[in-house]
CSV table of C-alpha atoms in Angstrom, one decimal:
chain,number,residue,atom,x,y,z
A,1,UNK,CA,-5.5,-31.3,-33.2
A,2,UNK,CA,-3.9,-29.6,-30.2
A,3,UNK,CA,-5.7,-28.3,-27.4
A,4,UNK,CA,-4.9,-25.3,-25.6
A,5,UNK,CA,-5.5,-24.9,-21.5
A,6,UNK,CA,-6.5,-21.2,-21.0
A,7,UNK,CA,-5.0,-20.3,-18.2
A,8,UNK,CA,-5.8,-16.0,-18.6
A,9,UNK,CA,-7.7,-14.8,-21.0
A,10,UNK,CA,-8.3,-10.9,-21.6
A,11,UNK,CA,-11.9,-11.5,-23.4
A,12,UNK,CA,-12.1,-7.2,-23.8
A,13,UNK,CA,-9.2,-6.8,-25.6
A,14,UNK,CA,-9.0,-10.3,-28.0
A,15,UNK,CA,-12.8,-9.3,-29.6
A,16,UNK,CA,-11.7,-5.8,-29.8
A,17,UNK,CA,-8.3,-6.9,-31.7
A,18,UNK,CA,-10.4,-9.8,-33.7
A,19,UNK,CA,-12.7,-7.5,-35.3
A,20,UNK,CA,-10.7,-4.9,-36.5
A,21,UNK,CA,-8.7,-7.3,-37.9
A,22,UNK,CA,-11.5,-9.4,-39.7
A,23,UNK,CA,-13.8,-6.8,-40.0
A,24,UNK,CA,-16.9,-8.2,-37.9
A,25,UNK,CA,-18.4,-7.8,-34.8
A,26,UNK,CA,-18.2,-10.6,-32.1
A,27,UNK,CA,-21.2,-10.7,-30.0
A,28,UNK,CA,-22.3,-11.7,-26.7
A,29,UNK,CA,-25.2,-14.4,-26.1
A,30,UNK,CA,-27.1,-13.0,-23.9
A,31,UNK,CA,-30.0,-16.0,-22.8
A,32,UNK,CA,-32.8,-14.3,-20.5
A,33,UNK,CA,-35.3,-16.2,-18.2
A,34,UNK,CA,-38.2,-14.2,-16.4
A,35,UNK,CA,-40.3,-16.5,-14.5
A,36,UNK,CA,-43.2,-14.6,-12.5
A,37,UNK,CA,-46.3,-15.5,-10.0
A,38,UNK,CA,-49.0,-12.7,-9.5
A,39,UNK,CA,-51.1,-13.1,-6.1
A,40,UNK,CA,-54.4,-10.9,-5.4
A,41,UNK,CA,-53.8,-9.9,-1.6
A,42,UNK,CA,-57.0,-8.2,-1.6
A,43,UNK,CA,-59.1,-7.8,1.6
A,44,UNK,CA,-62.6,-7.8,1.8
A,45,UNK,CA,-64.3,-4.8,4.2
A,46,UNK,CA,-68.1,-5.0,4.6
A,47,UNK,CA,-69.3,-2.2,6.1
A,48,UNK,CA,-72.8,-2.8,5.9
A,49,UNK,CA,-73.7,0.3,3.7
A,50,UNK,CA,-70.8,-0.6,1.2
A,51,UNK,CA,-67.7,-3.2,-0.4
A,52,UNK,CA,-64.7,-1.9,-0.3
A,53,UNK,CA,-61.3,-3.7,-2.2
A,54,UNK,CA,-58.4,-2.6,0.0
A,55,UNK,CA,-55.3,-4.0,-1.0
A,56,UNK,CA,-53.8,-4.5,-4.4
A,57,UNK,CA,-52.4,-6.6,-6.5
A,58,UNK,CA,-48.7,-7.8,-6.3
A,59,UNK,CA,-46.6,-9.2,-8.6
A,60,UNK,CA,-43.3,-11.2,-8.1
A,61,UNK,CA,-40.9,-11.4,-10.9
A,62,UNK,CA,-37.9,-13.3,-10.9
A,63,UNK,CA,-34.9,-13.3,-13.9
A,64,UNK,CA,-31.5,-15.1,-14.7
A,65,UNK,CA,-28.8,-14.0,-17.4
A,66,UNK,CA,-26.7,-16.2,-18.7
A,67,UNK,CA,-23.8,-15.3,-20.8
A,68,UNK,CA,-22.4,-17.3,-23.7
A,69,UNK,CA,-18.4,-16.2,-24.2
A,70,UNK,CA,-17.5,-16.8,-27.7
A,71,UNK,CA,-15.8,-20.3,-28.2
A,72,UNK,CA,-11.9,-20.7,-28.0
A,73,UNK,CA,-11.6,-21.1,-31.5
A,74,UNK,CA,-12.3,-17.5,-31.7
A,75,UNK,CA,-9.2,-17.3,-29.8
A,76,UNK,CA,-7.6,-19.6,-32.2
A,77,UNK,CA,-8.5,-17.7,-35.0
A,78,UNK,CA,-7.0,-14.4,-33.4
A,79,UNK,CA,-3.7,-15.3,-32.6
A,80,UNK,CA,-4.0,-16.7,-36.6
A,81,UNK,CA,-5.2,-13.3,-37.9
A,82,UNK,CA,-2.4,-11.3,-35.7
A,83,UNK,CA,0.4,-13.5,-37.5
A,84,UNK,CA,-1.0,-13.8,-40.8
A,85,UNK,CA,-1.4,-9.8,-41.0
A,86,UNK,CA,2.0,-9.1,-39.8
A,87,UNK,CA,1.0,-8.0,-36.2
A,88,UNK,CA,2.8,-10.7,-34.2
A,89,UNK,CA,6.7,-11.6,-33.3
A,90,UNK,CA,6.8,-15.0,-32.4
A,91,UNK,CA,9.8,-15.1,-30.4
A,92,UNK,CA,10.5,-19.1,-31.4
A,93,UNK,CA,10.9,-18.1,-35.1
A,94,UNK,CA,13.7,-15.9,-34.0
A,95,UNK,CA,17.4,-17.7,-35.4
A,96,UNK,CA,19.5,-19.4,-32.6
A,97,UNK,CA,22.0,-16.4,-32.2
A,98,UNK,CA,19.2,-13.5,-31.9
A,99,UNK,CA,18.2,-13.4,-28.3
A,100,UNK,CA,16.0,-9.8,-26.8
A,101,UNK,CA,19.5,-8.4,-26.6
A,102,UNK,CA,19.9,-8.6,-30.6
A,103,UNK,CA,19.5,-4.7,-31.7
A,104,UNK,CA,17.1,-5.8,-34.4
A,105,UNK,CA,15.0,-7.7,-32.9
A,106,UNK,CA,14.3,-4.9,-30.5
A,107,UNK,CA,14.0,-2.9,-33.8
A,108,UNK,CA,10.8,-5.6,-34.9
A,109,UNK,CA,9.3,-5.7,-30.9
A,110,UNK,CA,9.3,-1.9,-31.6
A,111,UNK,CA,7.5,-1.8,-34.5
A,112,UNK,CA,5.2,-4.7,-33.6
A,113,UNK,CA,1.6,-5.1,-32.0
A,114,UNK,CA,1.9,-7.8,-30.5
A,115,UNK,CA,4.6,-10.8,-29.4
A,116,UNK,CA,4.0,-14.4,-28.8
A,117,UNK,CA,6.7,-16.3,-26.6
A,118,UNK,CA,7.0,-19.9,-24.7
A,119,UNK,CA,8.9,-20.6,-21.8
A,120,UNK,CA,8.7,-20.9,-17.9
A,121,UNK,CA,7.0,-18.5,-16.2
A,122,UNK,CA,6.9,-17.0,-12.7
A,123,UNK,CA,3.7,-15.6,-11.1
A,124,UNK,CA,4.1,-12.8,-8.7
A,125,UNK,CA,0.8,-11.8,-6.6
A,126,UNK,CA,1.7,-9.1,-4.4
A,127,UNK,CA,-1.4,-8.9,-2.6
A,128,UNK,CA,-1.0,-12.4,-1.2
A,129,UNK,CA,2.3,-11.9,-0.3
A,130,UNK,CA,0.6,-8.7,1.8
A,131,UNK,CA,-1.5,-11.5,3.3
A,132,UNK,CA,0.9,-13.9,4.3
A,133,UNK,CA,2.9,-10.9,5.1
A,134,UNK,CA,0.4,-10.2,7.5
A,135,UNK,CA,0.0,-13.9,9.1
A,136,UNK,CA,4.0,-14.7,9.2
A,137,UNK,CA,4.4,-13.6,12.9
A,138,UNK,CA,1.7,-16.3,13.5
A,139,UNK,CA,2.7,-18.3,10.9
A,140,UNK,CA,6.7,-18.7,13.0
A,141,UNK,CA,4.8,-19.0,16.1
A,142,UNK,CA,2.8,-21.7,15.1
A,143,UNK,CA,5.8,-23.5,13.6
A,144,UNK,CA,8.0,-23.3,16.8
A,145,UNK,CA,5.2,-24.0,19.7
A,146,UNK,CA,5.1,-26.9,17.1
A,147,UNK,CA,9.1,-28.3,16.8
A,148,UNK,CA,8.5,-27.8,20.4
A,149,UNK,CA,5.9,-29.8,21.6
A,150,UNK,CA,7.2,-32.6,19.2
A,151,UNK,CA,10.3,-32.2,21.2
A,152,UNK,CA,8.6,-32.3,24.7
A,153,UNK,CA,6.6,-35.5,23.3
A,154,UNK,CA,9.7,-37.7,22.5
A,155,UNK,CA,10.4,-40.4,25.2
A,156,UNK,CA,14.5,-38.5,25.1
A,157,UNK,CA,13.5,-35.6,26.3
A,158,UNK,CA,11.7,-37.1,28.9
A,159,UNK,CA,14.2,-39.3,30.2
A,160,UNK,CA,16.4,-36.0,30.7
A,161,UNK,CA,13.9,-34.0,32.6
A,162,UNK,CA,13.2,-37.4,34.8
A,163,UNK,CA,17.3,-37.1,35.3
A,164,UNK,CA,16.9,-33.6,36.3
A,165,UNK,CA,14.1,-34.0,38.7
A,166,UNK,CA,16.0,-36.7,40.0
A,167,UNK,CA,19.2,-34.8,40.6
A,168,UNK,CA,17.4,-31.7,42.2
A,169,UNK,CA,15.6,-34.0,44.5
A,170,UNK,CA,19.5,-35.9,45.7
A,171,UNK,CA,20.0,-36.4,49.0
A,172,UNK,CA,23.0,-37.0,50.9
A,173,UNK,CA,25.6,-34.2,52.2
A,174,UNK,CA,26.1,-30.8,51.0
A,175,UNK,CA,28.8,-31.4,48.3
A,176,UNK,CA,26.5,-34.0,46.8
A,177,UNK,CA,23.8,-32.2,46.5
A,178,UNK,CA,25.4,-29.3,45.5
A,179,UNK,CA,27.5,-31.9,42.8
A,180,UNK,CA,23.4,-33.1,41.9
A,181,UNK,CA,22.3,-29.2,41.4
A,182,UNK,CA,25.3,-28.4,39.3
A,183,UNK,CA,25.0,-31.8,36.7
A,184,UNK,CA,20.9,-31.2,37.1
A,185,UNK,CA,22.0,-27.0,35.4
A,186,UNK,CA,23.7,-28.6,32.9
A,187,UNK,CA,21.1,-30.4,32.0
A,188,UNK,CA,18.5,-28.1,31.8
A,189,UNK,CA,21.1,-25.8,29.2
A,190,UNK,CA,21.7,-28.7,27.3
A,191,UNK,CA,17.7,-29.3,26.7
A,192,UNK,CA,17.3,-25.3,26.7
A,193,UNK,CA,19.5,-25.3,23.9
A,194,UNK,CA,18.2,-27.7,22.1
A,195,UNK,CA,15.0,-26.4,22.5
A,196,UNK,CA,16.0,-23.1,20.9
A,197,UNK,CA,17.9,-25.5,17.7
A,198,UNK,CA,14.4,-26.6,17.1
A,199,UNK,CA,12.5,-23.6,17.7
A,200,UNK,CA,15.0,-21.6,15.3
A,201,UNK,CA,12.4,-20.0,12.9
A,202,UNK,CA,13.0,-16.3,13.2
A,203,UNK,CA,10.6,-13.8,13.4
A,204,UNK,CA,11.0,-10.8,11.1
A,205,UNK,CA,11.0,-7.4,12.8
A,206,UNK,CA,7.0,-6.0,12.6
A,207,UNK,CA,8.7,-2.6,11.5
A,208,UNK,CA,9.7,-4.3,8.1
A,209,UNK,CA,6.8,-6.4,7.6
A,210,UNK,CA,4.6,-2.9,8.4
A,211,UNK,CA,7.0,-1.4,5.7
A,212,UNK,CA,6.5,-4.0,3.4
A,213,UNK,CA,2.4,-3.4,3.2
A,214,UNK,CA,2.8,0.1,2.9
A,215,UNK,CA,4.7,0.1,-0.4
A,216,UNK,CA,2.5,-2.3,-1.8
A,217,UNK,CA,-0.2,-0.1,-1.1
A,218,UNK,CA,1.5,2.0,-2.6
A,219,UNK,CA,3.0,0.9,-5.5
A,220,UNK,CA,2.0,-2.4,-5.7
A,221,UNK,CA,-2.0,-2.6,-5.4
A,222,UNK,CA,-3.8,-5.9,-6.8
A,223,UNK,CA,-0.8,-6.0,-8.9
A,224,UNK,CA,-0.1,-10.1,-10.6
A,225,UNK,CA,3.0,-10.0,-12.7
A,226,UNK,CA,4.0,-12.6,-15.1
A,227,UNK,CA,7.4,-13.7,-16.2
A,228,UNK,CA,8.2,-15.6,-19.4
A,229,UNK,CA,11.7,-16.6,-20.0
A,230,UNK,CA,11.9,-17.5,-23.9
A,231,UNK,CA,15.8,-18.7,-23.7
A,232,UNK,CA,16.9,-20.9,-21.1
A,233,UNK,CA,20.7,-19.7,-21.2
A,234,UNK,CA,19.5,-15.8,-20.9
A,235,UNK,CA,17.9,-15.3,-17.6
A,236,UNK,CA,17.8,-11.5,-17.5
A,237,UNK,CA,15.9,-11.9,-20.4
A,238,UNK,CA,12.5,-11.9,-20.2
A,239,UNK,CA,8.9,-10.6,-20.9
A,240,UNK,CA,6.5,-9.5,-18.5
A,241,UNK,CA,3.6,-8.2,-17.9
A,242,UNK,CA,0.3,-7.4,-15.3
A,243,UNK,CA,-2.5,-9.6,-15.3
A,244,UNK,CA,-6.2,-8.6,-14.3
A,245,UNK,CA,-7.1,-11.0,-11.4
A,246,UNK,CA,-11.2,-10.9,-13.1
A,247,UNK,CA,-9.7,-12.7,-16.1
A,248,UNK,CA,-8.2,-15.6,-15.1
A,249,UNK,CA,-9.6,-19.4,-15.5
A,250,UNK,CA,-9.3,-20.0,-11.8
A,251,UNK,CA,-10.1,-16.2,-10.1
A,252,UNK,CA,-9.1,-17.2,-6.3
A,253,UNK,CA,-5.9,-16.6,-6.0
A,254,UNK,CA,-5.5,-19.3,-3.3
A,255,UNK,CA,-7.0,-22.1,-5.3
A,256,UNK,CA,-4.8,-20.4,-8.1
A,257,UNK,CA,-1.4,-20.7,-6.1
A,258,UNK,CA,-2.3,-24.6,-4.9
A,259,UNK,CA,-2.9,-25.7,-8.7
A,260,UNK,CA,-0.2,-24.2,-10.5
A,261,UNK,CA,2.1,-22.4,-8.0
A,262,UNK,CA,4.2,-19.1,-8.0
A,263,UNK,CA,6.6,-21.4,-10.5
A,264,UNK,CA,4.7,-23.8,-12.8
A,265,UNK,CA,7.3,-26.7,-13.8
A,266,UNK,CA,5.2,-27.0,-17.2
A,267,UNK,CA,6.6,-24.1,-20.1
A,268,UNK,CA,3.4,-21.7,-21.1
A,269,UNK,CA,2.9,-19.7,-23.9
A,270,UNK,CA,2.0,-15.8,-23.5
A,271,UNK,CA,0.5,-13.4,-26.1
A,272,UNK,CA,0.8,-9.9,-25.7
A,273,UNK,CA,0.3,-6.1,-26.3
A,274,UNK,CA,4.0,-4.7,-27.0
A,275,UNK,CA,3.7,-1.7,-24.4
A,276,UNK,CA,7.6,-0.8,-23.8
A,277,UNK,CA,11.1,-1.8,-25.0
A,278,UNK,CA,13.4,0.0,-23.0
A,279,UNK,CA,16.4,1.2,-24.7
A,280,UNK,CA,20.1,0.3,-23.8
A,281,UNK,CA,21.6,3.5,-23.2
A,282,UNK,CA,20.0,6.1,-21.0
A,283,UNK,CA,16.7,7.7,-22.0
A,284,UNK,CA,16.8,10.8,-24.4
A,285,UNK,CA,13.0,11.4,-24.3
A,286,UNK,CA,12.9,14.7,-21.6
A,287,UNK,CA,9.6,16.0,-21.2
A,288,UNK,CA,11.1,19.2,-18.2
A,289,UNK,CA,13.5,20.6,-20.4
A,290,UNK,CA,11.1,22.6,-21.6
A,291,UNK,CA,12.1,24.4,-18.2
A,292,UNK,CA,15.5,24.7,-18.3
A,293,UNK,CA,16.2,27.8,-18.8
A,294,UNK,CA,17.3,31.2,-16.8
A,295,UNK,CA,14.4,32.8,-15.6
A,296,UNK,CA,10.8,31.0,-15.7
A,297,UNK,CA,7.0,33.5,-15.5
A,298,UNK,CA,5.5,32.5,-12.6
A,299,UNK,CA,2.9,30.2,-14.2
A,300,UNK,CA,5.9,28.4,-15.2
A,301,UNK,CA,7.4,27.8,-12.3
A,302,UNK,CA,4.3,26.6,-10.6
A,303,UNK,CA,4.0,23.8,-13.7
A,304,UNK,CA,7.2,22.9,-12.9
A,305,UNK,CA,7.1,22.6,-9.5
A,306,UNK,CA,3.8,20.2,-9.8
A,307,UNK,CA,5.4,18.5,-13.0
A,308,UNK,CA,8.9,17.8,-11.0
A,309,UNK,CA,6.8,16.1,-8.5
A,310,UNK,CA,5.4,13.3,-11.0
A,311,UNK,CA,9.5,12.7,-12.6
A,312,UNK,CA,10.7,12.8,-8.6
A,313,UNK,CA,8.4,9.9,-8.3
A,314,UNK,CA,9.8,8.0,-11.0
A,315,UNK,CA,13.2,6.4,-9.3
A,316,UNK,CA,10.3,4.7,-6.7
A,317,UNK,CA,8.5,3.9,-9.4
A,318,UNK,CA,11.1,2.0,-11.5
A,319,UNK,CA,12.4,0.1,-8.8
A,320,UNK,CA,9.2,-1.5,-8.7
A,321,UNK,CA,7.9,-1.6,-12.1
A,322,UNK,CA,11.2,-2.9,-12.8
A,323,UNK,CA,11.2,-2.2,-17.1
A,324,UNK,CA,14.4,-1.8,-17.8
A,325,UNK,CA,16.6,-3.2,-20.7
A,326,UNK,CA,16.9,-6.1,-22.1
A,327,UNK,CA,13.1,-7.1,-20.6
A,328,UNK,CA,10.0,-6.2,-22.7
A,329,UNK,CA,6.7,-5.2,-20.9
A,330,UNK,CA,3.6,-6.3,-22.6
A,331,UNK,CA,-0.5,-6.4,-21.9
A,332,UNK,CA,-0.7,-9.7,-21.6
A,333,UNK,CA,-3.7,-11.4,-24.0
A,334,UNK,CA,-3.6,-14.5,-23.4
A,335,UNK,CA,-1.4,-17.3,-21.6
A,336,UNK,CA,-2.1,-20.9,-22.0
A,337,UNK,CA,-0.4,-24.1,-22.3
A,338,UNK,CA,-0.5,-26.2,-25.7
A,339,UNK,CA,-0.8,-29.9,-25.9
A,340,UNK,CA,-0.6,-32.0,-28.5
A,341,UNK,CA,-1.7,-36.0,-28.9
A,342,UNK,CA,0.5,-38.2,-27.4
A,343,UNK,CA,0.3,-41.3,-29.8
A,344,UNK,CA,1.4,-43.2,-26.5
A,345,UNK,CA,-1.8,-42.5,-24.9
A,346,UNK,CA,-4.0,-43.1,-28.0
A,347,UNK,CA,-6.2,-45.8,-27.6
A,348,UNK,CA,-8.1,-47.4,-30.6
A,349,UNK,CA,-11.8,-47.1,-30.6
C-alpha cells in the first residue's frame, strides 16, 4: 500500500468533481457541542407595602463545531474515477519521444479535464517575496554591521590599528614623523578597504524595491504558483498553476518555506484542471475585430474605447502570467508526494 503526503488539497473542487462522476453526494460531518449554565440574578426589594423581583434571568450558552473532511481515500478514489472515465492525461503514460511540444498531445490536454504529472517542482510566493522585499535594506545592513564587527573582533585587525596608533603617536624629527603619519595612512586604507571587501553586500536602490511592490500589487496579489517539470531534458516545459494559500497542509507560508522550500529536492505529483494550452503560432481568436471597420455609431466607439482598454492591458498581463507555449496552465487539485514500502525498512512484527 502506498501512502500519499498531501501537500495542497483543493477540498471544493475534488467533492464537486467526485460526485458528478459517481453520482453521490459527499457530505460534511458536522459534530455540535452546546454546553450552557443558567444563573437567577434576581434581587430582592422589600418595600414594606410590597415584593418586587427586579432582575431577570440570564442564560450563558457556549458551542464548538467540529468538522470531519472526508478521508483521503475519497481522494484516492477521485483521481481513480477521473482516469477510469477518460477525464485524466497522465503525463508518465506518454511514449519516450512525446514531450508537451508533441502536436498531439497538445491535441489530448485540449480535449482533456484534467492532467496528472510528476516531477520537481518550484514554489513561487510572491507575497513573501513582497515581505522580504520590504526587510532587504535591513536585511544588507544587518549582514554588513555583522562581517564588520567580526572583523573589528579578530586579534589582526587589532594589531594593525595598535600599529597605527603607534605610528601617529612617533616621536622624533619632522621627517620621521611625517614618514610615521604617511605608513600610519596606508594603514588605515589598507584596513578601510578591507573593511569594505567584507562589508560588500549591496544594497538595492529603494526606487526598484518600491517598484517591485507595486506590480505585485498589481498583478501579483496573494498569488503562489507552482511548477512541475514532467521531463528532465525539457526545461521550458512545464505545467503550472495558482494555488489558494487556505488549502494547503501547512497554511503559514513561513513554516511552509522552512519545511519544504521554494525548491523541494523530493519529485511531487500534481493533479489538475486543464485551463489553457497555448497554441504555437500567434493567436487567431480576435474578440475587437468586430470594430474594424470605417466608420463606427457612436455607441460603438465608446465600447471600443472601454474594450481596447482591457486588450491594452494584456502585454502587462502576459508578462506576468507568463502562459505561453509549450507550458500548460491548470487549477491545480491536488499535489502530493507518493511513497511506497521500502522492504529495507520493513521490520517483522
Amino acid at each position: 500500500m502506498n501512502l500519499y503526503d498531501y501537500l495542497y488539497v483543493d477540498l471544493e473542487k475534488s467533492i464537486s468533481l467526485y460526485s458528478q462522476l459517481t453520482g453521490g453526494v459527499v457530505e460534511l460531518k458536522e459534530t455540535q457541542k452546546e454546553k450552557g449554565s443558567t444563573s437567577d440574578n434576581k434581587r430582592n426589594y422589600d418595600f414594606k407595602v410590597f415584593k418586587h423581583d427586579a432582575g431577570g434571568v440570564e442564560h450563558e450558552k457556549e458551542q464548538s463545531k467540529a468538522t470531519i473532511k472526508p478521508h483521503h481515500a475519497l481522494l484516492q478514489e477521485l483521481e481513480k474515477e477521473l482516469s477510469s472515465n477518460g477525464y485524466l492525461l497522465d503525463l508518465s503514460i506518454l511514449d519516450e519521444t512525446q514531450t508537451l511540444k508533441s502536436p498531439e498531445v497538445r491535441d489530448i490536454l485540449k480535449n482533456a479535464l484534467c492532467v496528472k504529472c510528476t516531477g520537481r517542482v518550484v514554489f513561487e510566493d510572491y507575497e513573501r517575496m513582497k515581505k522580504i522585499g520590504q526587510d532587504f535594506p535591513s536585511i544588507v545592513e544587518l549582514i554588513n554591521k555583522s562581517s564588520s564587527n567580526t572583523l573589528e573582533s579578530s586579534p589582526e585587525y587589532q594589531v594593525i590599528v595598535d600599529q597605527i596608533k603607534s605610528l601617529q603617536n612617533a616621536s622624533g624629527d619632522r621627517n620621521q614623523k611625517q614618514k610615521a603619519k604617511q605608513q600610519a595612512k596606508e594603514l588605515q586604507s589598507n584596513l578601510d578597504q578591507l573593511k569594505a571587501s567584507v562589508t560588500g553586500v549591496d544594497v538595492v536602490p529603494q526606487w526598484i524595491l518600491d517598484g517591485m511592490k507595486t506590480w505585485i500589487d498589481a498583478f501579483l496579489p496573494n498569488i503562489i504558483n507552482i511548477r512541475v517539470y514532467p521531463f528532465s531534458g525539457e526545461m521550458d516545459e512545464h505545467l503550472f498553476g495558482h494555488l489558494d494559500s487556505s488549502n494547503f497542509a501547512i497554511q503559514d507560508p513561513t513554516a511552509f518555506h522552512f519545511t519544504y522550500g521554494s525548491f523541494p529536492t523530493e519529485e511531487f505529483t500534481i493533479i489538475g484542471v486543464v485551463t489553457s494550452v497555448p497554441n504555437e503560432e500567434d493567436e487567431e481568436f480576435k474578440p475587437l475585430i468586430e470594430f474594424e471597420k470605417d466608420e463606427l455609431e457612436d455607441h460603438e466607439s465608446v465600447e471600443s474605447a472601454f474594450r481596447g482598454m482591457f486588450r491594452g492591458f494584456d502585454g502587462m498581463e502576459s508578462m506576468v502570467r507568463t502562459c505561453r507555449y509549450p507550458r500548460v496552465l491548470v487549477h491545480p487539485i491536488l499535489v502530493y508526494r507518493q511513497t511506497s514500502p521500502n522492504k529495507l525498512l520493513k521490520q517483522e512484527k
